[in-house]
XYZ file of C-alpha atoms in Angstrom:
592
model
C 16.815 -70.706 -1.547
C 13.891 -70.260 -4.006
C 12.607 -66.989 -2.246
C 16.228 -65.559 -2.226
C 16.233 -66.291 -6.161
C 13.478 -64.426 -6.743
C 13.772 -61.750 -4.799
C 17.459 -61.152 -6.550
C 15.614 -62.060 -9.524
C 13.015 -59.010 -8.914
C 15.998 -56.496 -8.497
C 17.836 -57.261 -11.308
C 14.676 -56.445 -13.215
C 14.109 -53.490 -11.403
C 17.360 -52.334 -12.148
C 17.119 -53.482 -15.908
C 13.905 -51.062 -16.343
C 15.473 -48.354 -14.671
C 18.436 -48.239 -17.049
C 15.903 -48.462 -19.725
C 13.600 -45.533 -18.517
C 17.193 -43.467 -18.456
C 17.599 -44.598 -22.096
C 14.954 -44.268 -23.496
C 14.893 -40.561 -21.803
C 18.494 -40.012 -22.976
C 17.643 -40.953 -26.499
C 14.394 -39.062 -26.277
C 16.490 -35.545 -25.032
C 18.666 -35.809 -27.628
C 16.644 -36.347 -30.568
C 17.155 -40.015 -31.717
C 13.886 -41.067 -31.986
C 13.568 -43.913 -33.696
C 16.380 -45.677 -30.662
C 13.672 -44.073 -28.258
C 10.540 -45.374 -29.693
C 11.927 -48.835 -29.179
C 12.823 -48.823 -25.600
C 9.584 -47.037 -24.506
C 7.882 -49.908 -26.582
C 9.360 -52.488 -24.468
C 8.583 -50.719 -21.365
C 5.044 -50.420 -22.431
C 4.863 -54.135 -22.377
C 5.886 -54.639 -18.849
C 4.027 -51.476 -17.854
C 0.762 -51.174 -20.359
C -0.580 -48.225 -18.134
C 2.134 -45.951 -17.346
C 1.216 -42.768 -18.369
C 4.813 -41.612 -19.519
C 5.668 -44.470 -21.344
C 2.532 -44.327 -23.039
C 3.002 -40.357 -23.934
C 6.713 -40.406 -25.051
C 6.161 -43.475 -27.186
C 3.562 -41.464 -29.132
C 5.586 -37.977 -29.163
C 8.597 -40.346 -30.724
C 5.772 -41.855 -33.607
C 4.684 -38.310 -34.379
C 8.168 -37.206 -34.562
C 9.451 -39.473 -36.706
C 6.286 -39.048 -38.826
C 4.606 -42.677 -38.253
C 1.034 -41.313 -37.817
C -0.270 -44.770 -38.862
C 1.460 -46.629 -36.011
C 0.297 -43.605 -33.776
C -3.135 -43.837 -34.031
C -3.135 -47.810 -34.240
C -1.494 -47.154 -30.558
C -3.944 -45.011 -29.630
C -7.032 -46.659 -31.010
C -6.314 -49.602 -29.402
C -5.635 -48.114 -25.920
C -9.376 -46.075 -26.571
C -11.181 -49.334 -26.764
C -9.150 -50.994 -23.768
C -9.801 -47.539 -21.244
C -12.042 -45.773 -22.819
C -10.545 -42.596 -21.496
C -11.713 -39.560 -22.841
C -7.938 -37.895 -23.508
C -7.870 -40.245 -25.757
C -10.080 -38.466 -28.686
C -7.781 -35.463 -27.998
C -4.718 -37.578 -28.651
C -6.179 -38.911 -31.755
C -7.562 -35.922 -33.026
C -4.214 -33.877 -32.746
C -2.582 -36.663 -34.342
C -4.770 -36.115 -37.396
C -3.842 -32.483 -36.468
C -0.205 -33.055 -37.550
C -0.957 -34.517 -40.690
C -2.970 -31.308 -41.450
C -6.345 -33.227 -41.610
C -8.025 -30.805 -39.257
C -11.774 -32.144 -40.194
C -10.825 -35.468 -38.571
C -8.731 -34.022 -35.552
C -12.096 -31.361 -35.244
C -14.218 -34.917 -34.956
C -12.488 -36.383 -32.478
C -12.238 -33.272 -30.449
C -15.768 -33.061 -30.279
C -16.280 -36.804 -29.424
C -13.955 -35.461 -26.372
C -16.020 -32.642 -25.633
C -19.004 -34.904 -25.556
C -17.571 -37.506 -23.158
C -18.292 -34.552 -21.253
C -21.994 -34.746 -21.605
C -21.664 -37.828 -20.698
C -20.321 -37.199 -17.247
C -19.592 -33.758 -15.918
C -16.569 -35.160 -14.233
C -14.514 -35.392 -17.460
C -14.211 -31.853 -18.215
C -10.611 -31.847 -15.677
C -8.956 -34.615 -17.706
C -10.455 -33.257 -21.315
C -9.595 -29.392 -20.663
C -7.019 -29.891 -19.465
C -5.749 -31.920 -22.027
C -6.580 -29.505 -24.329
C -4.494 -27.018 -22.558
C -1.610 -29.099 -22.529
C -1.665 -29.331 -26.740
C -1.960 -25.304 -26.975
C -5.907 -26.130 -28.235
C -6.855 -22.850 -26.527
C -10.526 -22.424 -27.356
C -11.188 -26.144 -27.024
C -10.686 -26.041 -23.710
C -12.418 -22.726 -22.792
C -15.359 -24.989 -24.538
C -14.815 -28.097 -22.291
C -14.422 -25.997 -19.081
C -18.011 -23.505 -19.879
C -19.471 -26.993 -20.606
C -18.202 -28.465 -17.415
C -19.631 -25.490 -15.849
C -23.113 -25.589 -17.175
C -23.704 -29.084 -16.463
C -22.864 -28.799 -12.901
C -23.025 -24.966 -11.341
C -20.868 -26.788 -8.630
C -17.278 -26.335 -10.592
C -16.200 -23.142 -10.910
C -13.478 -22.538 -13.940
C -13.610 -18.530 -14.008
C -9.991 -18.844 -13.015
C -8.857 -20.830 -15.816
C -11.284 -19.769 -18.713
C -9.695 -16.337 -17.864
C -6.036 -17.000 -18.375
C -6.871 -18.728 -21.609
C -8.897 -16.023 -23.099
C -5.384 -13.980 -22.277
C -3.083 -16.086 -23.915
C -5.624 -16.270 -26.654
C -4.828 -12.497 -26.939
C -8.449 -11.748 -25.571
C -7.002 -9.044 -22.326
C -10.275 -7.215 -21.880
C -11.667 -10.137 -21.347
C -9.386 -11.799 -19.378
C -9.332 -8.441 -16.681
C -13.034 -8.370 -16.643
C -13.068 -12.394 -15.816
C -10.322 -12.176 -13.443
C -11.442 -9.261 -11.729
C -14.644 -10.554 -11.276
C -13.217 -13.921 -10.128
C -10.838 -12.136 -7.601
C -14.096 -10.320 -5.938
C -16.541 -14.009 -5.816
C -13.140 -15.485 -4.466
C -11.372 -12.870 -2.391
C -8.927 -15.697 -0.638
C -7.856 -15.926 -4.152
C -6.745 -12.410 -4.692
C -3.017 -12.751 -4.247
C -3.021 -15.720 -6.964
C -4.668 -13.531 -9.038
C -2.577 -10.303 -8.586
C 0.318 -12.687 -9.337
C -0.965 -13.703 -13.132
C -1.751 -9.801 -13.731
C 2.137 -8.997 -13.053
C 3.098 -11.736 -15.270
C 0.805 -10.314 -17.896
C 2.174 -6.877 -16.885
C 5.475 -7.469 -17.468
C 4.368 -8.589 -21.022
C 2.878 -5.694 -21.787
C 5.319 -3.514 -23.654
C 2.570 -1.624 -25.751
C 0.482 -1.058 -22.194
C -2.574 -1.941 -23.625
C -3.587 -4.133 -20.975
C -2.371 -1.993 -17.936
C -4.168 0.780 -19.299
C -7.312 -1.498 -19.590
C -6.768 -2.810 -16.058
C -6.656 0.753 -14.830
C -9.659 1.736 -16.274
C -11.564 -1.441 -15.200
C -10.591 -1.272 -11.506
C -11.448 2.158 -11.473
C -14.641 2.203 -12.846
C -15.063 -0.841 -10.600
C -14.722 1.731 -7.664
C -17.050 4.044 -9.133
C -19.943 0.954 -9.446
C -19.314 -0.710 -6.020
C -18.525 1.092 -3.039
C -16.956 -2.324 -1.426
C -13.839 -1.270 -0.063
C -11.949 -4.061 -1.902
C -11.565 -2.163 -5.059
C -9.916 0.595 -3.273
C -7.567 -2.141 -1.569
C -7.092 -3.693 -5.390
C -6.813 -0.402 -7.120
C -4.107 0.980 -4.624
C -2.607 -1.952 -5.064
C -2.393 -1.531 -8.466
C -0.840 2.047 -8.654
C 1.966 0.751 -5.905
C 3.136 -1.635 -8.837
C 2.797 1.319 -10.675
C 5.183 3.315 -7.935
C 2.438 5.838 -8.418
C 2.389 6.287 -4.428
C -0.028 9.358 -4.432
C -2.561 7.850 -5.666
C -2.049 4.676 -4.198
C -2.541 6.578 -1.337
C -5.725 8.693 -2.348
C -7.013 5.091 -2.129
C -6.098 4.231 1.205
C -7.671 7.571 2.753
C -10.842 6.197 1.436
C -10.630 2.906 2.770
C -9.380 4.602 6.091
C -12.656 6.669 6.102
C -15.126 4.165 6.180
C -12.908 2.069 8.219
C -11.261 4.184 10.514
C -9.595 1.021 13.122
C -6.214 0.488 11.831
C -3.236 2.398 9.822
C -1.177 -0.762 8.974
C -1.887 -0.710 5.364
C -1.343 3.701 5.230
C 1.821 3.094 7.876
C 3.008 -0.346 5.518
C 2.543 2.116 1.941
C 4.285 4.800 4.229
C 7.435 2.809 4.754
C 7.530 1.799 1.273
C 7.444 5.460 0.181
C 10.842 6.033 2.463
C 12.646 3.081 1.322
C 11.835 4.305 -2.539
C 13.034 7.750 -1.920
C 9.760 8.982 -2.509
C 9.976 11.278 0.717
C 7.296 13.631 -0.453
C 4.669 10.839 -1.160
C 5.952 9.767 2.699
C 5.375 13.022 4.329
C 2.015 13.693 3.056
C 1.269 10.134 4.396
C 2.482 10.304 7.906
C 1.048 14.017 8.486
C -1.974 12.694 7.620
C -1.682 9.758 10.305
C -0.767 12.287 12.708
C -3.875 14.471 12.164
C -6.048 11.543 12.228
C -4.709 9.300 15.553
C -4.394 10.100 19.334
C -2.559 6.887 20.045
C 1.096 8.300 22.255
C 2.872 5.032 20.092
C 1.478 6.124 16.624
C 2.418 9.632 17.560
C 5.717 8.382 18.455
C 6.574 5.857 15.269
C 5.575 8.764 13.105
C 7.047 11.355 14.104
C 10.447 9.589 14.715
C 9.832 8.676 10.688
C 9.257 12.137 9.582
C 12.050 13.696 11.445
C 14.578 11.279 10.211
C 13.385 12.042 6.207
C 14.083 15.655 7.791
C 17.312 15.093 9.097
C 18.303 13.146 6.051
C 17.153 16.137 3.622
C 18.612 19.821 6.003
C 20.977 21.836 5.531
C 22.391 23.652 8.180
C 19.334 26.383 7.821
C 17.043 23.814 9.251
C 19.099 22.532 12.228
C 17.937 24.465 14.907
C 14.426 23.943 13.287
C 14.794 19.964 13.631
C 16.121 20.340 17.236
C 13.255 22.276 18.796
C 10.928 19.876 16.885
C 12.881 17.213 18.767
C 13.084 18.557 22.141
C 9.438 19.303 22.038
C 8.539 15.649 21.042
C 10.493 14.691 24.127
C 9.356 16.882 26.125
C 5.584 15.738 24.920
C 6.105 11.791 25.629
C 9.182 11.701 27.742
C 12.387 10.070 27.749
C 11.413 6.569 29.129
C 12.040 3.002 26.456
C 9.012 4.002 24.623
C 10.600 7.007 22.871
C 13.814 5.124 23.005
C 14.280 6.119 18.547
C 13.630 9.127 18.905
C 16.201 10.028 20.927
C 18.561 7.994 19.399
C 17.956 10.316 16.540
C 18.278 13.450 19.043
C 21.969 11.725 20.167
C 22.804 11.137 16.195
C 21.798 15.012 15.353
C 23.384 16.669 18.298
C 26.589 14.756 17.741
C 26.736 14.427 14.136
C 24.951 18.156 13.117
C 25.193 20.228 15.648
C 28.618 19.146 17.190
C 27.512 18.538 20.947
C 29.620 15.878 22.071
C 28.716 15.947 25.579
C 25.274 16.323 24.848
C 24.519 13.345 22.735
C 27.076 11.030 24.938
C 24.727 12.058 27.806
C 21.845 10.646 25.904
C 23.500 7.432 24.997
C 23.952 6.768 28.192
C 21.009 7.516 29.431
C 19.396 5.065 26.756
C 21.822 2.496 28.629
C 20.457 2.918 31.222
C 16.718 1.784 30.609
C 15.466 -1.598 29.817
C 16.774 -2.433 26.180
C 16.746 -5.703 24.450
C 19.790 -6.821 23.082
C 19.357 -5.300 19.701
C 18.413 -1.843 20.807
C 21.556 -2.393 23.378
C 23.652 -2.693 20.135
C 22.485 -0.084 18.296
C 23.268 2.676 21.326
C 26.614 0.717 21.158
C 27.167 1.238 17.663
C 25.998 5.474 17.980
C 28.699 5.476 20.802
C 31.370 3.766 18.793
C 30.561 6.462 16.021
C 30.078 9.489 18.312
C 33.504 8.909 20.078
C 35.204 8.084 16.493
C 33.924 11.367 15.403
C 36.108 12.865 18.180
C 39.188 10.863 17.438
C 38.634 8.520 20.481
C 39.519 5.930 17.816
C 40.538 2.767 20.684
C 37.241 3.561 22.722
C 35.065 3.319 19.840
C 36.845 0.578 18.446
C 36.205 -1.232 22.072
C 32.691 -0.514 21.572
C 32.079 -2.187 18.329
C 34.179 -5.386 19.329
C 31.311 -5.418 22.218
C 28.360 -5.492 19.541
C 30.380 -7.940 17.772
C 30.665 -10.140 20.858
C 27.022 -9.334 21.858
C 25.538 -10.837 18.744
C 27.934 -13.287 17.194
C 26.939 -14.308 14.181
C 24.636 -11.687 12.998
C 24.142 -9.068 10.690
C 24.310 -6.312 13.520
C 27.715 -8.006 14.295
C 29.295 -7.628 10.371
C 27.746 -3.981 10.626
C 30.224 -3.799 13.592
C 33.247 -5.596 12.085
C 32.772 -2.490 8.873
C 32.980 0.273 11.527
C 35.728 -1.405 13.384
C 37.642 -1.723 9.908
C 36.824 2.140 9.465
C 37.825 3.453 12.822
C 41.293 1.648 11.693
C 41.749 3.338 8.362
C 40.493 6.487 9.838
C 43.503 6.125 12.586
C 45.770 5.498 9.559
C 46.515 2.274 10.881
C 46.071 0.413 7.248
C 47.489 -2.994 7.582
C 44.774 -3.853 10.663
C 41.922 -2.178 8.515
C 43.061 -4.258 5.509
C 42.747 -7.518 7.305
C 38.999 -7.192 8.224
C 37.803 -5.398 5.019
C 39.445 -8.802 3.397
C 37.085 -11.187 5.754
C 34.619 -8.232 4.932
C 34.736 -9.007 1.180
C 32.276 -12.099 1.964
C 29.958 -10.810 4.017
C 26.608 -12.146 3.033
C 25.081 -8.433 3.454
C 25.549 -6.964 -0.346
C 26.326 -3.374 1.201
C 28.693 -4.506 3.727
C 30.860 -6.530 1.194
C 30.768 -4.077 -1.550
C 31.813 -1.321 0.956
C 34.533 -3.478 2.249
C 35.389 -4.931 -1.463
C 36.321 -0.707 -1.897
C 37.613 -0.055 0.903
C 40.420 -2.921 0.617
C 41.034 -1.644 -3.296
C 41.294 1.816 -1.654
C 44.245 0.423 0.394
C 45.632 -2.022 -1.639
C 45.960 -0.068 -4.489
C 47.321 2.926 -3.120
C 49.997 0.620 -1.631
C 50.986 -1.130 -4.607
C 52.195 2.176 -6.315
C 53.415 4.166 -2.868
C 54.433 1.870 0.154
C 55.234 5.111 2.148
C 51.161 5.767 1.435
C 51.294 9.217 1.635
C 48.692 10.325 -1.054
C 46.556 7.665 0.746
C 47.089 9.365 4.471
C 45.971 12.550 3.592
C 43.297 10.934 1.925
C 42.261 9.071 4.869
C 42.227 12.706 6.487
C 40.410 14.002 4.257
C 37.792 11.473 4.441
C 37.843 11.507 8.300
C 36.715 15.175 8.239
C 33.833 14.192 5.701
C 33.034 11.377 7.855
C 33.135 14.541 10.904
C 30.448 16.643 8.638
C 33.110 19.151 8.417
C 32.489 19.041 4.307
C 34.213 22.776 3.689
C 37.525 21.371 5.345
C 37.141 18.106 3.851
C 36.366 19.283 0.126
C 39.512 21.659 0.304
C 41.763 18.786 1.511
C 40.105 16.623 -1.365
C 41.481 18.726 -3.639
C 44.619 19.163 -2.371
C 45.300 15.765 -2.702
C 43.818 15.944 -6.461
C 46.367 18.628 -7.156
C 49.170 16.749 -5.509
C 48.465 13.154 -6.612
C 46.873 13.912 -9.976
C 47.169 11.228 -12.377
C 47.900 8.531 -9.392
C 45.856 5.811 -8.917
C 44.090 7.316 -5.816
C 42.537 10.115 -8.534
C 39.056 8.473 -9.024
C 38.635 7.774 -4.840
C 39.226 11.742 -4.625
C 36.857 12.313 -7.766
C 34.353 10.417 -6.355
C 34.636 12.138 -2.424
C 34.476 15.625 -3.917
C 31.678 14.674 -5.908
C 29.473 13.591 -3.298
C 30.642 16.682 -0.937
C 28.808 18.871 -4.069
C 25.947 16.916 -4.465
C 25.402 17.292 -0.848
C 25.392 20.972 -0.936
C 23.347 21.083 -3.750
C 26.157 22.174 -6.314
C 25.104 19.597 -8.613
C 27.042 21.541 -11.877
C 30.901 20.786 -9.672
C 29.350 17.227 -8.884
C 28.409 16.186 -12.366
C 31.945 18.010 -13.773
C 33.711 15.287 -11.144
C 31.072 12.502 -12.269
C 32.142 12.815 -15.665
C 36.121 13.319 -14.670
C 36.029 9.855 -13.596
C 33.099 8.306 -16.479
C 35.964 9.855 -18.993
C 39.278 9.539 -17.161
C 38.510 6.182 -15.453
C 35.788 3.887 -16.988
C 38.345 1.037 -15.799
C 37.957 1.328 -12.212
C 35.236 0.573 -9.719
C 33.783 4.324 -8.954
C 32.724 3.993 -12.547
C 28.993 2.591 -12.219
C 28.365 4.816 -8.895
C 29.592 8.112 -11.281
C 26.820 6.688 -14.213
C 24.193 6.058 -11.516
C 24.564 9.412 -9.411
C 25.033 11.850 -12.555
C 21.386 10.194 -13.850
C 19.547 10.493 -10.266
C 21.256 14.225 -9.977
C 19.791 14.614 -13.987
C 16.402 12.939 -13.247
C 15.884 14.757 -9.820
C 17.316 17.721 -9.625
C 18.653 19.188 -13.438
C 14.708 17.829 -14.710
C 17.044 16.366 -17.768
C 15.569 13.328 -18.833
C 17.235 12.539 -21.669
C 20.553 13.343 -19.940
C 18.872 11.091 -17.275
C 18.179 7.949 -19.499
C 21.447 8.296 -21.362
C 23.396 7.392 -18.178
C 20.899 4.833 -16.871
C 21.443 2.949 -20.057
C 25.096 2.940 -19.721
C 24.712 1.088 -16.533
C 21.800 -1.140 -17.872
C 23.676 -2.287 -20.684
C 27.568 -2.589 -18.961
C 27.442 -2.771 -15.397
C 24.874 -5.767 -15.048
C 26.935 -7.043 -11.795
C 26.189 -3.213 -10.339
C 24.506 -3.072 -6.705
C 22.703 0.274 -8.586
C 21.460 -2.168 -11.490
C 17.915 -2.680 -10.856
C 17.351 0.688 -9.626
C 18.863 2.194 -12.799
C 16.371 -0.602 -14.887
C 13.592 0.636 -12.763
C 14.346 4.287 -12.889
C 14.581 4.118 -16.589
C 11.959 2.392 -17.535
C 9.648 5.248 -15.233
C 11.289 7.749 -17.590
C 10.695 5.779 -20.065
C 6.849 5.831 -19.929
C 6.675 2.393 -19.189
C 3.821 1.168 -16.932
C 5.079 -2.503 -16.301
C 7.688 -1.174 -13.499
């Protein structure tokens, strides 16, 4: 009976300091004080060497302005621990009161605790830190150093000499650090983009620049080269990220992965000239069939992605001489995927690229690359209005990998291959499960495709502005853009004023931009930027009338005027960051 007693007696106490703890915090977040200063006094009883306690009970003395009753509290805990955080606590109390000869006093008593044993400088510096004393604790840590060449605070005397506005110093100490401790580097590169982003005037980007390129110049370790292209990649300055990598390369001619990795970040940036000079110059400097493979497959498809019909036949022989090189066995298995994609999509060869397709079924696949021939068949026969068959073959992808990414790629074409068949109320019930994919694209492309429907339903339930805009897309989705710009505007001059006006804008729009009419795109950017800032073709107009000023007009200011009108009221935009990014590279800005 007795042990029972006190063991209840042991959790109602328990329980009875834990409601205080959240008390006294509760009090303590919201200000009161002088309720605070009690409770944490009363835990400090039961618990004389909680840390916590111990700190909040003096922040809640020093708030309410009881210095006296501060430093009695942490005089007397001095003499009973002797700990050397303790001076520090003192001395800023003094600090407070704006008696800075006494708090200076007691800062160097902590200092010299050092002296006293080397081991102190992590609890004093970092004490120091912790009150803002900046150049106290540079002192404690150089100290710590001297006494014992064991520690090693380069790291942390660096980023206080930064946020003591010192940045020269800070990228020399870092820098240096970063080489002594190359394990360290990412850690390091991480603090430089914090500081980076900071840097609104550029001062210390410019400095950083300069020091890791004269560092290059003094030490012909290929680690600066590694650091400085590293450096002019956050800078999206690819080309001479790249000039970087050819030296590295050069005195260490075994492997491409860095050249191939800054290669594929070229493509995905859009920065296909940067990516062309890259992989030619892998190709003129490797004999490996693979590497040869990889890069030429990458190089075609920025190709393919860039022609006009000028360069088709151009693109094919380059193709067919590629296969003819390294064969058409699994290992060139992308390559002519691409060859199916351009004959059927380009050049209009049906039979041809169905003949390849299944030929790629043919060899051993994993199920991925399975789905993907899958997927070109689904589009090649939707292309030619075989709209069941290639509906069959994207309900096999989606059976193939349930659950997957591949398999909501699948459930978007499906969707398609309904609204291109005009069959809307089928299409409308999978671009509504579409809404939530977890891929951004995919929902965003659904979330238009069901306002596309649903809108142009509302206002006509016989849909017949929306039918021969669905045929009109279908011949755009057929690369037949002269037929399917002339039914676009048809259906402008028929429907004008309708709510399927901005959809139409928006199609003939991109149909100029492709051809590289970018005065008739901009004119049907604007149509909709003017006519129908309401509706959800309104960030894409902002977004593509900048890129068409910023890449193609060589407007910048025309360029920057539209990024900012995306920046500042289409925050929820998928083209958001790119338009922040974009801008701030017009800008002049270095912290990217």
């Amino acid at each position: 009976m007795n042990k029972i007693v006190y063991i209840l007696f042991f959790l109602l106490s328990g329980t009875m300091f834990s409601q205080n703890e959240y008390l006294g915090q509760n009090y303590f977040d919201r200000g009161e004080f002088d309720k605070a200063v009690l409770i944490y006094e009363e835990l400090l009883k039961s618990y004389p060497n909680n840390p916590e306690y111990f700190k909040k009970e003096i922040l809640c003395l020093q708030q309410l302005k009881q210095f006296d009753k501060a430093e009695l509290f942490i005089g007397n805990k001095l003499k009973r621990t002797n700990s050397p955080n303790l001076y520090i606590e003192l001395g800023y109390n003094f600090q407070l009161q704006k008696k800075q000869d006494k708090a200076d006093k007691y800062y160097e008593e902590a200092i010299k605790t050092i002296n006293q044993n080397p081991g102190n400088v992590y609890l004093v510096a970092v004490t120091f830190e912790q009150k803002s004393l900046l150049k106290q604790a540079i002192q404690a840590y150089e100290l710590g150093g001297k006494l014992n060449p064991e520690f090693k605070f380069d790291y942390q005397i660096a980023l206080l000499q930064g946020q003591l506005g010192n940045l020269e110093l800070m990228t020399d100490k870092l820098l240096d650090y970063s080489y002594v401790n190359q394990m360290n580097v990412p850690i390091v590169q991480n603090q430089i983009l914090r500081f980076m982003a900071e840097d609104n005037q550029k001062l210390f980007t410019d400095y950083l620049r300069k020091a890791l390129l004269l560092r290059t110049q003094k030490n012909q370790d290929i680690f600066w080269n590694q650091f400085v292209s590293w450096f002019f990649v956050q800078q999206k300055e690819y080309g001479k990220a790249f000039i970087q990598e050819k030296a590295i390369y050069k005195r260490n001619p075994e492997s491409f992965s860095t050249i191939l990795g800054l290669a594929r970040l070229t493509i995905d940036e859009k920065e296909y000239d940067a990516a062309t000079e890259i992989l030619n110059f892998v190709l003129a400097n490797t004999n490996d069939a693979g590497l040869k493979i990889q890069t030429n497959y990458q190089l075609l498809t920025i190709q393919v992605g860039l022609a006009t019909a000028k360069d088709y036949e151009v693109i094919n022989t380059k193709i067919d001489a590629l296969l003819k090189e390294f064969g058409t066995g699994a290992p060139t298995f992308r390559l002519q995927l691409l060859k199916a994609n351009f004959e059927g999509f380009y050049l209009n060869h049906f039979e041809n690229a169905k003949s390849i397709l299944n030929h790629l079924m043919e060899l051993p696949l994993n199920v991925y690359q399975i789905a993907e021939v899958k997927l070109e068949l689904g589009d090649l026969l939707l292309t030619n209005q075989k709209f069941n068959q290639s509906i069959i073959y994207y309900a096999q992808v989606q059976d193939d990998l349930p659950n997957d990414e591949v398999a909501n790629e699948a459930s978007l074409k499906m969707a398609k291959a309904s609204y291109y068949n005009a069959d809307f109320d089928w299409a409308q019930k999978q671009f509504t499960v579409l809404k939530s994919s977890t891929s951004q694209l995919i929902a965003n492309d659904a979330m238009q495709m069901f306002l596309l429907i649903s809108d142009n339903t509302v206002e006509d339930s016989t849909q017949v502005a929306l039918k021969k805009f669905c045929k009109a897309d279908f011949l755009a989705y057929q690369n037949k853009d002269l037929e399917a710009l002339a039914a676009f505007k048809d259906v402008l001059s028929q429907h004008k004023g309708q709510s399927i006006e901005d959809e139409t804008l928006f199609k003939i729009a991109k149909l100029y931009e492709k051809s590289a009419d970018y005065t008739n795109a901009i004119n049907n950017y604007k149509e909709i930027i003017d006519k129908h800032s309401e509706d959800i073709y309104m960030d894409e107009a902002l977004f593509f009338s900048a890129e068409i000023y910023r890449k193609y007009l060589q407007d910048d200011v025309k360029a920057k005027e539209f990024y900012e009108k995306i920046i500042f009221n289409h925050k929820d935009s998928i083209y958001f960051v790119e338009a922040q990014t974009n801008y701030r590279k017009l800008r002049g800005d270095s912290n990217l």
